[in-house]
Amino acid sequence: MKVRYQYRIYPTPQQVKGLNQLFGCCRVVYNDALAIVRSVPQGEKWPSNAELQKLVITQAKKTAEREWLADVSVVPLQQSVQDLGAAFKNFFESRSGKRKGPKVGFPRFKKKLNQQSARFVRTGFSLKGNKLELAKLGRFKVKWSRPLPSEPSSVTIIRNTAGQYHASFVVEIGPINIEPLRPSIGVDLGIKTFAFLSTGDRVESPGYNRLDRKTRRFQRKLARQVKGSKRRAKTRLRLAKLKLKTANIRKDFLHKTTTQLIHENQVVVLEDLAVKNMLGNRKLARAISEQGWGTARTMCEAKANMVNDREVRIISRWEPTSQICSDCGFRWGKVALSVRSILCVSCGTEHDRDGNAAKNIEKSGLGLTQDSK
């Protein structure tokens, strides 16, 4: 199985200049190839990846407008055209229904201020001791937070909007063997409490309120400043660092939580939440988006494939998990969100709303009846 291992790298000022030039060349090659495809008359055949590489790289280097493309390695330029081909493939598979998930739009031109990346295959990079050597760029200092499990097949150099540089390696790993502590568990995702488990445990999410207030303050400040000014550029960088800090806290929390769920349970049952529709509620949109429910589900499914004898099951969003007593199966119907504790009139058991839903989610995922007796 192929996975990514990402590390922070620290380029020198000269290497930063070379990386910025490389990112610009990759962006130009991608945009030139996309422009050629968009200019093809309707009904005519589009050029292949090999033909696009010949047009936007080989022949473009011979012109005065694009002769500076020869100053960087050709490997990431070729991969940039390959990325465009993958974007078109995802677009057509999404339209035909072969690709699952949300619809993928038509490829768009890359912008200079967004996250930049360049990918090197084995012919363009090598590992020299503790340093990473890239073609025409030299050796880079890498912060090895953990060892690579195998020889990498490619590396992607990334510059995020906060100005940080990372190296993302693609490596091959084998399945992991871990004995589960429990046969199954149901997970009810929430807002105030990130997850309520069918075991009765709660998983509290980290607080984002302080960072959120600072982010909104800098967003208002950025909106008032003159475009193109140095003060606006400084504010934009501080805002990007704040957003990156929030994203890193969320990613770290989700990784730890999903890893624990997969390692300790043989079957993890989740609800199929319509997160995109729920974000239409303007009163809850910010709180819902901060939790990262969709990312948590994706992580669980990916990590279940990495561990032997693990499974993630998704139940229908229409299952009445909050309307049924998990003890006797009596259905009391819809209850307002403000009601957090429910007393079953049939068996007399008092339930926490989320805890009862988590138990019903587990039963539905395992195909059991609601009446446990």
PDB file of C-alpha atoms in Angstrom, residues 39-160:
ATOM      1  CA  SER A  39      -8.475  26.243 -27.431  1.00  0.00           C
ATOM      2  CA  VAL A  40      -9.258  22.966 -29.231  1.00  0.00           C
ATOM      3  CA  PRO A  41     -12.490  23.388 -31.261  1.00  0.00           C
ATOM      4  CA  GLN A  42     -15.483  21.418 -30.071  1.00  0.00           C
ATOM      5  CA  GLY A  43     -15.652  17.969 -31.640  1.00  0.00           C
ATOM      6  CA  GLU A  44     -11.922  17.670 -32.346  1.00  0.00           C
ATOM      7  CA  LYS A  45      -9.598  15.301 -30.483  1.00  0.00           C
ATOM      8  CA  TRP A  46      -7.586  16.721 -27.599  1.00  0.00           C
ATOM      9  CA  PRO A  47      -3.784  16.299 -27.604  1.00  0.00           C
ATOM     10  CA  SER A  48      -2.337  13.508 -25.453  1.00  0.00           C
ATOM     11  CA  ASN A  49      -0.014  14.054 -22.488  1.00  0.00           C
ATOM     12  CA  ALA A  50       3.017  13.229 -24.627  1.00  0.00           C
ATOM     13  CA  GLU A  51       1.950  15.757 -27.273  1.00  0.00           C
ATOM     14  CA  LEU A  52       1.316  18.414 -24.624  1.00  0.00           C
ATOM     15  CA  GLN A  53       4.773  17.840 -23.097  1.00  0.00           C
ATOM     16  CA  LYS A  54       6.337  18.294 -26.519  1.00  0.00           C
ATOM     17  CA  LEU A  55       4.410  21.548 -27.099  1.00  0.00           C
ATOM     18  CA  VAL A  56       4.709  23.260 -23.690  1.00  0.00           C
ATOM     19  CA  ILE A  57       8.180  22.010 -22.684  1.00  0.00           C
ATOM     20  CA  THR A  58      10.379  20.815 -25.560  1.00  0.00           C
ATOM     21  CA  GLN A  59       9.279  23.302 -28.212  1.00  0.00           C
ATOM     22  CA  ALA A  60       8.604  26.116 -25.741  1.00  0.00           C
ATOM     23  CA  LYS A  61      12.242  26.081 -24.565  1.00  0.00           C
ATOM     24  CA  LYS A  62      13.314  27.048 -28.076  1.00  0.00           C
ATOM     25  CA  THR A  63      11.262  30.247 -28.021  1.00  0.00           C
ATOM     26  CA  ALA A  64      12.368  33.566 -26.519  1.00  0.00           C
ATOM     27  CA  GLU A  65       9.246  33.751 -24.327  1.00  0.00           C
ATOM     28  CA  ARG A  66       9.847  30.402 -22.590  1.00  0.00           C
ATOM     29  CA  GLU A  67      13.601  29.817 -22.875  1.00  0.00           C
ATOM     30  CA  TRP A  68      13.958  30.140 -19.083  1.00  0.00           C
ATOM     31  CA  LEU A  69      12.215  26.772 -18.710  1.00  0.00           C
ATOM     32  CA  ALA A  70      15.631  25.187 -19.413  1.00  0.00           C
ATOM     33  CA  ASP A  71      16.977  26.624 -16.131  1.00  0.00           C
ATOM     34  CA  VAL A  72      15.043  24.084 -14.022  1.00  0.00           C
ATOM     35  CA  SER A  73      14.839  20.296 -14.042  1.00  0.00           C
ATOM     36  CA  VAL A  74      12.554  18.844 -16.714  1.00  0.00           C
ATOM     37  CA  VAL A  75      11.244  16.121 -14.356  1.00  0.00           C
ATOM     38  CA  PRO A  76       8.760  18.279 -12.360  1.00  0.00           C
ATOM     39  CA  LEU A  77       7.672  20.008 -15.586  1.00  0.00           C
ATOM     40  CA  GLN A  78       6.706  16.646 -17.075  1.00  0.00           C
ATOM     41  CA  GLN A  79       4.898  15.711 -13.871  1.00  0.00           C
ATOM     42  CA  SER A  80       2.970  18.978 -14.025  1.00  0.00           C
ATOM     43  CA  VAL A  81       1.520  17.967 -17.402  1.00  0.00           C
ATOM     44  CA  GLN A  82       0.747  14.523 -15.951  1.00  0.00           C
ATOM     45  CA  ASP A  83      -1.161  16.253 -13.152  1.00  0.00           C
ATOM     46  CA  LEU A  84      -3.316  18.030 -15.731  1.00  0.00           C
ATOM     47  CA  GLY A  85      -4.091  14.677 -17.357  1.00  0.00           C
ATOM     48  CA  ALA A  86      -5.115  13.273 -13.948  1.00  0.00           C
ATOM     49  CA  ALA A  87      -7.343  16.331 -13.355  1.00  0.00           C
ATOM     50  CA  PHE A  88      -9.146  15.735 -16.667  1.00  0.00           C
ATOM     51  CA  LYS A  89      -9.524  12.034 -15.870  1.00  0.00           C
ATOM     52  CA  ASN A  90     -11.108  12.851 -12.503  1.00  0.00           C
ATOM     53  CA  PHE A  91     -13.421  15.364 -14.183  1.00  0.00           C
ATOM     54  CA  PHE A  92     -14.735  12.914 -16.787  1.00  0.00           C
ATOM     55  CA  GLU A  93     -15.066  10.032 -14.300  1.00  0.00           C
ATOM     56  CA  SER A  94     -16.992  12.331 -11.977  1.00  0.00           C
ATOM     57  CA  ARG A  95     -19.374  13.325 -14.762  1.00  0.00           C
ATOM     58  CA  SER A  96     -19.971   9.712 -15.798  1.00  0.00           C
ATOM     59  CA  GLY A  97     -20.529   8.560 -12.216  1.00  0.00           C
ATOM     60  CA  LYS A  98     -17.450   6.318 -12.005  1.00  0.00           C
ATOM     61  CA  ARG A  99     -15.845   8.543  -9.372  1.00  0.00           C
ATOM     62  CA  LYS A 100     -17.455   8.590  -5.930  1.00  0.00           C
ATOM     63  CA  GLY A 101     -17.812  11.660  -3.762  1.00  0.00           C
ATOM     64  CA  PRO A 102     -18.635  15.264  -4.662  1.00  0.00           C
ATOM     65  CA  LYS A 103     -18.585  16.337  -8.283  1.00  0.00           C
ATOM     66  CA  VAL A 104     -15.193  17.385  -9.677  1.00  0.00           C
ATOM     67  CA  GLY A 105     -15.186  20.545 -11.769  1.00  0.00           C
ATOM     68  CA  PHE A 106     -13.327  21.329 -14.985  1.00  0.00           C
ATOM     69  CA  PRO A 107      -9.598  22.024 -14.366  1.00  0.00           C
ATOM     70  CA  ARG A 108      -8.789  25.668 -13.667  1.00  0.00           C
ATOM     71  CA  PHE A 109      -5.657  27.754 -14.106  1.00  0.00           C
ATOM     72  CA  LYS A 110      -3.202  27.794 -11.210  1.00  0.00           C
ATOM     73  CA  LYS A 111      -2.612  31.027  -9.289  1.00  0.00           C
ATOM     74  CA  LYS A 112       0.605  32.446  -7.889  1.00  0.00           C
ATOM     75  CA  LEU A 113      -0.663  33.115  -4.334  1.00  0.00           C
ATOM     76  CA  ASN A 114      -2.077  29.621  -3.740  1.00  0.00           C
ATOM     77  CA  GLN A 115      -0.115  26.653  -2.407  1.00  0.00           C
ATOM     78  CA  GLN A 116       2.696  25.716  -4.800  1.00  0.00           C
ATOM     79  CA  SER A 117       4.138  22.256  -5.464  1.00  0.00           C
ATOM     80  CA  ALA A 118       6.565  20.394  -7.717  1.00  0.00           C
ATOM     81  CA  ARG A 119       6.904  16.608  -7.916  1.00  0.00           C
ATOM     82  CA  PHE A 120      10.130  14.698  -8.564  1.00  0.00           C
ATOM     83  CA  VAL A 121      10.257  11.004  -9.507  1.00  0.00           C
ATOM     84  CA  ARG A 122      13.294   8.770  -8.907  1.00  0.00           C
ATOM     85  CA  THR A 123      15.251  10.302 -11.777  1.00  0.00           C
ATOM     86  CA  GLY A 124      15.071  13.746 -10.190  1.00  0.00           C
ATOM     87  CA  PHE A 125      15.935  13.216  -6.522  1.00  0.00           C
ATOM     88  CA  SER A 126      18.046  11.100  -4.178  1.00  0.00           C
ATOM     89  CA  LEU A 127      18.717  10.763  -0.440  1.00  0.00           C
ATOM     90  CA  LYS A 128      22.305  11.570   0.560  1.00  0.00           C
ATOM     91  CA  GLY A 129      22.684  10.711   4.229  1.00  0.00           C
ATOM     92  CA  ASN A 130      20.273  12.934   6.156  1.00  0.00           C
ATOM     93  CA  LYS A 131      19.768  15.359   3.283  1.00  0.00           C
ATOM     94  CA  LEU A 132      17.502  15.421   0.242  1.00  0.00           C
ATOM     95  CA  GLU A 133      19.153  16.167  -3.099  1.00  0.00           C
ATOM     96  CA  LEU A 134      17.034  17.595  -5.922  1.00  0.00           C
ATOM     97  CA  ALA A 135      18.084  17.983  -9.535  1.00  0.00           C
ATOM     98  CA  LYS A 136      19.531  21.460 -10.262  1.00  0.00           C
ATOM     99  CA  LEU A 137      18.688  22.631  -6.717  1.00  0.00           C
ATOM    100  CA  GLY A 138      21.272  20.947  -4.478  1.00  0.00           C
ATOM    101  CA  ARG A 139      20.916  19.322  -1.065  1.00  0.00           C
ATOM    102  CA  PHE A 140      18.211  20.330   1.437  1.00  0.00           C
ATOM    103  CA  LYS A 141      18.148  20.055   5.219  1.00  0.00           C
ATOM    104  CA  VAL A 142      15.244  17.820   6.298  1.00  0.00           C
ATOM    105  CA  LYS A 143      13.675  17.566   9.758  1.00  0.00           C
ATOM    106  CA  TRP A 144      13.324  13.764   9.990  1.00  0.00           C
ATOM    107  CA  SER A 145      10.525  13.428  12.567  1.00  0.00           C
ATOM    108  CA  ARG A 146      10.290   9.671  11.850  1.00  0.00           C
ATOM    109  CA  PRO A 147      12.227   7.235   9.648  1.00  0.00           C
ATOM    110  CA  LEU A 148      11.015   6.329   6.172  1.00  0.00           C
ATOM    111  CA  PRO A 149       9.669   2.725   6.153  1.00  0.00           C
ATOM    112  CA  SER A 150      10.943   2.015   2.625  1.00  0.00           C
ATOM    113  CA  GLU A 151      12.618   3.609  -0.384  1.00  0.00           C
ATOM    114  CA  PRO A 152      10.440   6.471  -1.696  1.00  0.00           C
ATOM    115  CA  SER A 153       9.187   6.363  -5.280  1.00  0.00           C
ATOM    116  CA  SER A 154       8.577  10.129  -5.570  1.00  0.00           C
ATOM    117  CA  VAL A 155       8.772  13.322  -3.549  1.00  0.00           C
ATOM    118  CA  THR A 156       6.620  16.449  -3.793  1.00  0.00           C
ATOM    119  CA  ILE A 157       8.080  19.747  -2.628  1.00  0.00           C
ATOM    120  CA  ILE A 158       5.313  21.951  -1.210  1.00  0.00           C
ATOM    121  CA  ARG A 159       5.263  25.628  -0.231  1.00  0.00           C
ATOM    122  CA  ASN A 160       2.135  26.516   1.719  1.00  0.00           C
TER     123      ASN A 160
END
